[in-house]
Short mmCIF file of C-alpha atoms in Angstrom, two decimals:
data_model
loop_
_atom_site.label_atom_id
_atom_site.label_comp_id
_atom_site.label_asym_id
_atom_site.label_seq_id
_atom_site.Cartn_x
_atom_site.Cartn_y
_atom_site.Cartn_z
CA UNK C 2 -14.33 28.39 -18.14
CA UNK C 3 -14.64 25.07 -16.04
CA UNK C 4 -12.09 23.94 -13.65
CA UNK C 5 -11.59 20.46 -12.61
CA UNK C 6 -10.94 20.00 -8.83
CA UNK C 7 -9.38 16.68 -8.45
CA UNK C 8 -9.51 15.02 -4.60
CA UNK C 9 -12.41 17.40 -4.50
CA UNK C 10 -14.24 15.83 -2.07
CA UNK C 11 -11.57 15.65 0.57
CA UNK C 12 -11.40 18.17 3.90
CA UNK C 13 -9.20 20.58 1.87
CA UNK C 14 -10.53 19.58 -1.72
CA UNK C 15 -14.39 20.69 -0.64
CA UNK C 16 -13.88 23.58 0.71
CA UNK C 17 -11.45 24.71 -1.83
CA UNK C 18 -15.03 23.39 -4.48
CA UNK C 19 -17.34 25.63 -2.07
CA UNK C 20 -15.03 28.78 -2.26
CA UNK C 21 -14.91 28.56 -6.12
CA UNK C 22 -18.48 27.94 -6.55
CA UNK C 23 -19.58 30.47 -4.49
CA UNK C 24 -17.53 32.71 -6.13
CA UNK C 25 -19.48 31.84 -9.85
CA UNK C 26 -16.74 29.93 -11.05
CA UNK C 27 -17.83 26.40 -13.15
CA UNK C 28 -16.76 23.33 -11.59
CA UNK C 29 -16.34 19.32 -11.61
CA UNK C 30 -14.87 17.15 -8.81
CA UNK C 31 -13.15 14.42 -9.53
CA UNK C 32 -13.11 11.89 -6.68
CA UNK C 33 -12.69 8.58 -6.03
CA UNK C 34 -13.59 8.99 -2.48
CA UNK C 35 -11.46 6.92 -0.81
CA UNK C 36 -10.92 9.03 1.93
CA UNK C 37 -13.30 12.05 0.88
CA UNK C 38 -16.88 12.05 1.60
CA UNK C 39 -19.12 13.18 -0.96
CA UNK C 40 -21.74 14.63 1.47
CA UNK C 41 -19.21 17.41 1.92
CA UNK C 42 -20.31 18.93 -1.80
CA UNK C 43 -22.73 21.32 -2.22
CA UNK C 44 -25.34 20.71 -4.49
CA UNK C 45 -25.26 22.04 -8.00
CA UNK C 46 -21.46 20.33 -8.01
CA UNK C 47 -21.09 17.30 -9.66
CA UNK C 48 -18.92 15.06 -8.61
CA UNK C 49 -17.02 12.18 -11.14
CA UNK C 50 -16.13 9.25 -9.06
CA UNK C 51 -12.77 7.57 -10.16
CA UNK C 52 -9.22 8.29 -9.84
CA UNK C 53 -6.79 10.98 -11.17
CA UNK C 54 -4.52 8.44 -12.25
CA UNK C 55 -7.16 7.00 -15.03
CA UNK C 56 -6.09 9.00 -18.33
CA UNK C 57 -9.76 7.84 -20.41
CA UNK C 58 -11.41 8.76 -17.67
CA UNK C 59 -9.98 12.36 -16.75
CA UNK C 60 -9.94 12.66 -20.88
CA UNK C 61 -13.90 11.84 -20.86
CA UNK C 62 -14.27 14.28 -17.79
CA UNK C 63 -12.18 17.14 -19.67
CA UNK C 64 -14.54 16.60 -23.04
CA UNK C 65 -17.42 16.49 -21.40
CA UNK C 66 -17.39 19.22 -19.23
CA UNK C 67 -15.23 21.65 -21.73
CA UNK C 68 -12.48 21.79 -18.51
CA UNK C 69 -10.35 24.30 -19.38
CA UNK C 70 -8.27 24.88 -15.87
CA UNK C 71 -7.16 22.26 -13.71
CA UNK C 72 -6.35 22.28 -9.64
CA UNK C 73 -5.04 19.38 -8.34
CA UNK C 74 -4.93 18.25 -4.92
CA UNK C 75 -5.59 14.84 -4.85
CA UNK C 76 -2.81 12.80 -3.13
CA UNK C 77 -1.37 10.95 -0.66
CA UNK C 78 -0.43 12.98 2.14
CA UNK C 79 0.59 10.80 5.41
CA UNK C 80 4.58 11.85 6.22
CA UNK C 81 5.01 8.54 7.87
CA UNK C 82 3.21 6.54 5.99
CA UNK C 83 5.42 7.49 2.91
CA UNK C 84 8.53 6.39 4.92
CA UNK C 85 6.98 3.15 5.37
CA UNK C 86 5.96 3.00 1.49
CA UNK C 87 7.60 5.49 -0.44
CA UNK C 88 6.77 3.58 -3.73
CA UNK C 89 3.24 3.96 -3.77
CA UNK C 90 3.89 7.67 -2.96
CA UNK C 91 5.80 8.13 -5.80
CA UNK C 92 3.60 5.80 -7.96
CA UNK C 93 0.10 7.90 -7.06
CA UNK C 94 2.06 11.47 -6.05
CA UNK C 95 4.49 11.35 -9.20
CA UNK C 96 3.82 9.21 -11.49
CA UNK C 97 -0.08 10.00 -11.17
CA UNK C 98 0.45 13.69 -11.39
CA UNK C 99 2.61 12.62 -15.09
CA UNK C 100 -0.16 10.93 -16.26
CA UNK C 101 -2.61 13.93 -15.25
CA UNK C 102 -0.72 16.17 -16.99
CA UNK C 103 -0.04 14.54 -20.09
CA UNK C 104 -3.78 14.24 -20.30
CA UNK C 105 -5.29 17.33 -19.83
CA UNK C 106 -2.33 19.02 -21.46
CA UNK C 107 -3.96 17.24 -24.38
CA UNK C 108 -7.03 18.24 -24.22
CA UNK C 109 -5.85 21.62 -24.04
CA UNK C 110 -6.06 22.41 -20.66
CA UNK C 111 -3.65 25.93 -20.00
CA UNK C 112 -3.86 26.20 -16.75
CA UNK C 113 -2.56 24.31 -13.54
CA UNK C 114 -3.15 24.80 -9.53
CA UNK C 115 -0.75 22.53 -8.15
CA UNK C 116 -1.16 21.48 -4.45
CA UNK C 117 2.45 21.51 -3.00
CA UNK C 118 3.63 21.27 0.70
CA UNK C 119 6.01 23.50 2.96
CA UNK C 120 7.69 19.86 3.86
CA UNK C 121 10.19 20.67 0.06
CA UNK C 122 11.69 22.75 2.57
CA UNK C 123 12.60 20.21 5.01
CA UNK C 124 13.87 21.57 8.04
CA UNK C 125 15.62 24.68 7.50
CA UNK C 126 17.46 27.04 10.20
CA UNK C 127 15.98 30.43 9.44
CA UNK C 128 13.46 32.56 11.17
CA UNK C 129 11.06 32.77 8.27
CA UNK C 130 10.84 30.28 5.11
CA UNK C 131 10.69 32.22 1.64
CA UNK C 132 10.19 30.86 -1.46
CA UNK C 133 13.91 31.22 -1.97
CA UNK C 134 14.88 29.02 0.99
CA UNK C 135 17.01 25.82 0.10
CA UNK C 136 14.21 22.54 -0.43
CA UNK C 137 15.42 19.94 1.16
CA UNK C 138 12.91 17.35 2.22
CA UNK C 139 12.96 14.91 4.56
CA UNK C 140 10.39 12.14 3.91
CA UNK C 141 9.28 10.62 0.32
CA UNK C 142 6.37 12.55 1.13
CA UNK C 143 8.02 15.69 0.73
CA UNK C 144 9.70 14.79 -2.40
CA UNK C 145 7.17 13.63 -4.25
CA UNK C 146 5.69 16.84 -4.12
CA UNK C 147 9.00 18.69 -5.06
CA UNK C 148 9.86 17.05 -7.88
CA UNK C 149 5.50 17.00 -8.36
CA UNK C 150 6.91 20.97 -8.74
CA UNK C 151 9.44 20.21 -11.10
CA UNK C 152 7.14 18.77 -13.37
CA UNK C 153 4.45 20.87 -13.32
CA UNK C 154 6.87 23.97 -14.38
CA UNK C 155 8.21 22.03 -17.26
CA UNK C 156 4.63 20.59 -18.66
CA UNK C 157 3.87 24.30 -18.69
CA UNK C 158 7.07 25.51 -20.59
CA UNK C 159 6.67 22.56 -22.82
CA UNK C 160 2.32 23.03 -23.52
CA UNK C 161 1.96 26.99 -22.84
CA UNK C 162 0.41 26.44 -19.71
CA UNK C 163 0.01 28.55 -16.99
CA UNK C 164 0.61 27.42 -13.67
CA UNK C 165 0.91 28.19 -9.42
CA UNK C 166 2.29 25.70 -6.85
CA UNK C 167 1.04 26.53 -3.31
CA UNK C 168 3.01 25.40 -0.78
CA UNK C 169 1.10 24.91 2.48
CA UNK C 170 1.81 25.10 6.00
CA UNK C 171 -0.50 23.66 8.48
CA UNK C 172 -3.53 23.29 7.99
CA UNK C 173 -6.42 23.41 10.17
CA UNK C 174 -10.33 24.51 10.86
CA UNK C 175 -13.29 23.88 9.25
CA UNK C 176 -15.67 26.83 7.62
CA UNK C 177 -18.30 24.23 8.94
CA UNK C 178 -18.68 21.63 11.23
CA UNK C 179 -19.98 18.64 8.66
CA UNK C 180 -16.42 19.83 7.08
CA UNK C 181 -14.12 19.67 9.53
CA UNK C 182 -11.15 16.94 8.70
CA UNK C 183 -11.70 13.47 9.51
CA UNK C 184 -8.70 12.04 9.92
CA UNK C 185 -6.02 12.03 13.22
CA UNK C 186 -3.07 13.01 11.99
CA UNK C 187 -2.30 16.53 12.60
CA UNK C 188 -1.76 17.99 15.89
CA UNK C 189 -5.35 19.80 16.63
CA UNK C 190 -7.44 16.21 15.81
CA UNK C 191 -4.57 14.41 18.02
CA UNK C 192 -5.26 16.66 21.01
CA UNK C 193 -9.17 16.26 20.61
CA UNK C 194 -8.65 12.43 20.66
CA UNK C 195 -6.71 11.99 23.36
CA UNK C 196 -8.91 14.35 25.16
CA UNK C 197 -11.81 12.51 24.19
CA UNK C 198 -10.41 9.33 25.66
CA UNK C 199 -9.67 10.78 28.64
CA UNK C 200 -6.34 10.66 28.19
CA UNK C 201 -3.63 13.98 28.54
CA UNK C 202 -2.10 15.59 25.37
CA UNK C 203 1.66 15.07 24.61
CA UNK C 204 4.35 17.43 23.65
CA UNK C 205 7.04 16.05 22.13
CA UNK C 206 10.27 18.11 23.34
CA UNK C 207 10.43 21.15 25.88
CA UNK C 208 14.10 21.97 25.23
CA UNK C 209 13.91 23.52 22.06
CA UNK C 210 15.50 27.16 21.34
CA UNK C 211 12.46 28.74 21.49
CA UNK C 212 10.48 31.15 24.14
CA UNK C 213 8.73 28.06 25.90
CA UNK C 214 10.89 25.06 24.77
CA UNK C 215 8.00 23.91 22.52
CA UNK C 216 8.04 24.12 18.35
CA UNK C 217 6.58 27.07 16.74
CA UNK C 218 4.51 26.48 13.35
CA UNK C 219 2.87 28.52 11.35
CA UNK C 220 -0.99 27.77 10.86
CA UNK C 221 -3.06 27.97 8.63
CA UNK C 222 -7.45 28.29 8.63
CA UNK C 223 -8.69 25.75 5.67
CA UNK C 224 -11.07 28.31 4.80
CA UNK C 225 -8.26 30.87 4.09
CA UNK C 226 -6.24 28.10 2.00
CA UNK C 227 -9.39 27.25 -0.02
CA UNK C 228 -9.55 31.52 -0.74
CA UNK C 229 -5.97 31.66 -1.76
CA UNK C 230 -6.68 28.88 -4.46
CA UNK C 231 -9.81 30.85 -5.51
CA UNK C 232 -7.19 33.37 -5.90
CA UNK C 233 -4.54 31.46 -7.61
CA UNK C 234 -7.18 30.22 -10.63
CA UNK C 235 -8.31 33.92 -10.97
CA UNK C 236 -4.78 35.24 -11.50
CA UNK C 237 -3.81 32.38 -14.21
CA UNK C 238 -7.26 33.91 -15.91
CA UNK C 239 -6.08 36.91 -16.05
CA UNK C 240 -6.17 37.91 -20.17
CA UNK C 241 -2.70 37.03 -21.17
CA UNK C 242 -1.44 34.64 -18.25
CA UNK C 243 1.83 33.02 -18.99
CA UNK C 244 4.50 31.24 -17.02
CA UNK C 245 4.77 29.39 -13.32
CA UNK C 246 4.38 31.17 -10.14
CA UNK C 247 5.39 29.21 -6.67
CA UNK C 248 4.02 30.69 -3.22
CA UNK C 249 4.26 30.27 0.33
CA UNK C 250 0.91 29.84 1.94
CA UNK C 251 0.79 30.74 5.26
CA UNK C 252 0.05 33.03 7.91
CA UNK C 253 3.78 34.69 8.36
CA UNK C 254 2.96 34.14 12.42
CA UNK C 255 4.35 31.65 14.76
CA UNK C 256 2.49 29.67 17.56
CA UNK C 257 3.87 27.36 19.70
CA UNK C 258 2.67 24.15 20.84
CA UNK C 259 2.61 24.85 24.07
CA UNK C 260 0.46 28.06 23.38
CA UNK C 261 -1.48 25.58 21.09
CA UNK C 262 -2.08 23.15 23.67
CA UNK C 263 -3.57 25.64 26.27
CA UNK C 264 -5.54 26.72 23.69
CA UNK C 265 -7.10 23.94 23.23
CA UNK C 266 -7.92 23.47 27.21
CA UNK C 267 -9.39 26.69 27.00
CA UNK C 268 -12.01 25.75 24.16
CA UNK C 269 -12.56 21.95 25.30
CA UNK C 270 -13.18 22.88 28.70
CA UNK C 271 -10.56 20.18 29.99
CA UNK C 272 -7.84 21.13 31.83
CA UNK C 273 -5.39 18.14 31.70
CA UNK C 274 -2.21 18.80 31.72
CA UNK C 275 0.00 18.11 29.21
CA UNK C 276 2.45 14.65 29.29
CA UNK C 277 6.03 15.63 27.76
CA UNK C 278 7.48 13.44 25.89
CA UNK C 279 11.01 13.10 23.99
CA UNK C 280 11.89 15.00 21.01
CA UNK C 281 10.62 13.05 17.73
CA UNK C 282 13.30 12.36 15.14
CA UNK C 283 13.19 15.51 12.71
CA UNK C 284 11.04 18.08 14.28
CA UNK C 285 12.72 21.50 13.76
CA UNK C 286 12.37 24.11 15.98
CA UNK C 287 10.88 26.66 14.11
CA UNK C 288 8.86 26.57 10.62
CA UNK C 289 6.92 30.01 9.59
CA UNK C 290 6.53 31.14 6.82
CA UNK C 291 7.44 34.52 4.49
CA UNK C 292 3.74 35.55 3.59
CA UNK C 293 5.18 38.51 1.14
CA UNK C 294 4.89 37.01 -1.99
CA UNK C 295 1.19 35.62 -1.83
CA UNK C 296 0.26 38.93 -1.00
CA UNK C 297 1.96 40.33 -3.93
CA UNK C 298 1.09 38.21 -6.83
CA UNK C 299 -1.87 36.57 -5.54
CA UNK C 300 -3.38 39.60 -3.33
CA UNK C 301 -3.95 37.36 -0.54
CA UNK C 302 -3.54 37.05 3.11
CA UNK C 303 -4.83 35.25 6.33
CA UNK C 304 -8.16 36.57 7.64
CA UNK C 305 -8.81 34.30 10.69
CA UNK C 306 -7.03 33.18 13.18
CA UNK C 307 -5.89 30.23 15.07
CA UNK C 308 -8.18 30.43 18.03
CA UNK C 309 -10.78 30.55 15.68
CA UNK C 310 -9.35 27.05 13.84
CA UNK C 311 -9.06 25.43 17.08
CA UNK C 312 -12.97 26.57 17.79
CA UNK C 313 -14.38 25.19 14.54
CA UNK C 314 -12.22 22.15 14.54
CA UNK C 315 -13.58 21.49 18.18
CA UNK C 316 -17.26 21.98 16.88
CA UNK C 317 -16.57 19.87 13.90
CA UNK C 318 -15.36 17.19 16.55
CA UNK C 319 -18.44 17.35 18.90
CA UNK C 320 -20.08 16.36 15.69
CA UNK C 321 -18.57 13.39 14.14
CA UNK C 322 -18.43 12.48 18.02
CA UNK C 323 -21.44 12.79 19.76
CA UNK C 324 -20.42 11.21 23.15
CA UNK C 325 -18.01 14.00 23.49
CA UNK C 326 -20.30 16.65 23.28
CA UNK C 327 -22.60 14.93 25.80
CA UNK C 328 -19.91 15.09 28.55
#
C-alpha cells in the first residue's frame, strides 16, 4: 500500500516520512511548504507541492500514486496565534480536514492517522491524563483539533474506514541536526534563543503546587512520535482492521521546568540564571500523560529521553546558527 503524509515536509511531518520509509513502507508527501522545508526529505520520497485543502489536487495525488492510507498532520499549530485568529484555524484545521476526508474517502482511502493534540484536554486537575479524562480545551487551537477528532471517527463509521488519533504532548529533539524544528515557539527553541542573544531564560511562575514551584510536562523525543505513527499505520493494516482508536502519546514522566532549564545550562555551557517571571494566563500545573494504552494497542513506548532531546535540539541549533557555535 501507499500512504500519503500530508505537511510532510514539516519538523514532525519528515521525520514521521523517514521512519516510514525506512521501515519499507510506500510513500508521498504532500506539502505546500509554507513552513516545511523540502531539504528535510530523503531522497527516493517524492514530494507533491500544494495544499491539503485542494480536493483535485489530493484526488490527482490519491490516483496517481494508488494511496490507499492517509496520515495527516498538516495544520496550523500556534496556541496564540489561534486566539488572535481562530477563523482561519477553523477554516484550514476543520474545514480543511472535511474537505480531506471527503476526498480520499472517495477514492477509497480506508485508513486514517489523524494528528491530534493533548491541548482537547485543556487543563485538567489530575496527576496523569488518560484517554478518558474530560476534553476541555482552552484555545481555538485546541478545538479545532477536537472536534478535527469528532470528524474523523464519524467519516470512518460512515466510509468503513479505519482510523487512530494521536494525541501529543510536547514535542521536542531532532533524530538529526538538518531536522531539528525551526521555529521559536516551544520552550527548548525559546531557551536556545534567548541564550543565543545573550539574554537569561524566563520561567513563568515559581509558586505552583509542585516539588520546585515550576510546571511539570511531559515530553516527548520527535523521533519516538514519528515511531509511534509508524506504529499506528501498521496496526490499521493489520488483515481485518476496523473501527477508531484514540491514544495518548507521551512519555508517562514528568519534568519540570526548572529541571528543564538547568538542563539546558548544562548542555549549552551557559550558566545564566534564570529571570522569573509571573504566572501566564492558563498554564496548569501539571500535564503528563497515561502512556498505558499506546503500549497496549499500539505496542509502543518512549525510548529516549529528555536529556537526549535537549542535546540534539542544541546541535540542531548550532547549525541553523552558526555564530552560536563559534562562541
Amino acid at each position: 500500500m501507499t500512504w500519503l503524509i500530508t505537511g510532510g515536509a514539516g519538523y514532525i511531518g519528515a521525520h514521521v516520512a523517514r521512519a516510514m520509509a525506512g521501515a519499507g513502507e510506500d510513500l508521498v508527501v504532500l506539502d505546500d511548504v509554507s513552513t516545511g522545508v523540502a531539504e528535510r526529505l530523503p531522497e527516493g520520497i517524492e514530494l507533491v507541492r500544494g495544499s491539503a485543502l485542494n480536493p483535485e489536487l489530493v484526488k490527482r495525488v490519491c490516483a496517481e500514486h494508488a494511496v490507499t492510507g492517509v496520515v495527516h498532520l498538516a495544520a496550523r499549530k500556534q496556541v496564540g496565534e489561534s486566539v488572535e485568529r481562530p477563523e482561519l484555524y477553523y477554516r484550514d484545521n476543520l474545514g480543511g480536514l472535511a474537505v480531506l476526508l471527503e476526498t480520499v474517502a472517495a477514492a477509497g482511502v480506508r485508513r486514517f492517522v489523524f494528528s491530534s493534540s493533548a491541548a482537547v484536554y485543556g487543563n485538567p486537575d489530575v496527576d496523569l491524563i488518560t484517554e478518558a479524562t474530560a476534553c476541555a480545551p482552552m484555545s481555538p487551537y485546541g478545538e479545532t483539533k477536537l472536534a478535527g477528532e469528532w470528524l474523523v471517527r464519524a467519516a470512518g463509521r460512515a466510509h468503513g474506514m479505519a482510523t487512530v488519533c494521536l494525541r501529543y504532548f510536547n514535542v521536542a529533539g531532532a533524530a538529526s541536526p538538518e531536522l531539528a524544528d525551526t521555529g521559536v515557539y516551544n520552550v527548548i527553541p525559546m531557551v536556545f534563543d534567548r541564550l543565543s542573544r545573550g539574554e537569561a531564560p524566563r520561567i513563568f511562575g515559581t509558586d505552583y503546587p509542585t516539588p520546585d514551584g515550576t510546571c511539570i510536562r511531559d515530553y516527548l523525543h520527535v523521533a519516538d512520535l514519528a515511531e509511534a505513527h509508524l506504529a499506528a499505520a501498521r496496526r490499521i493494516t493489520e488483515p481485518g482492521a476496523t473501527g477508531d482508536l484514540t491514544v495518548n502519546i507521551g512519555s508517562g514522566t514528568g519534568v519540570s521546568v526548572r529541571e528543564l532549564v538547568d538542563l539546558i545550562s548544562e548542555i549549552t555551557g551557559d550558566p545564566r540564571a534564570a529571570v522569573v517571571e509571573p504566572r501566564r494566563p492558563g498554564d496548569s500545573p501539571r500535564a503528563v500523560a497515561s502512556a498505558e494504552l499506546a503500549a497496549k494497542e499500539l505496542g509502543w513506548s518512549t525510548r529516549r529521553g529528555v536529556r537526549e532531546m535537549v542535546e540534539s535540539a542544541w546541535a540542531g541549533w548550532r547549525l541553523r546558527h552558526p555564530e552560536t557555535a563559534a562562541k
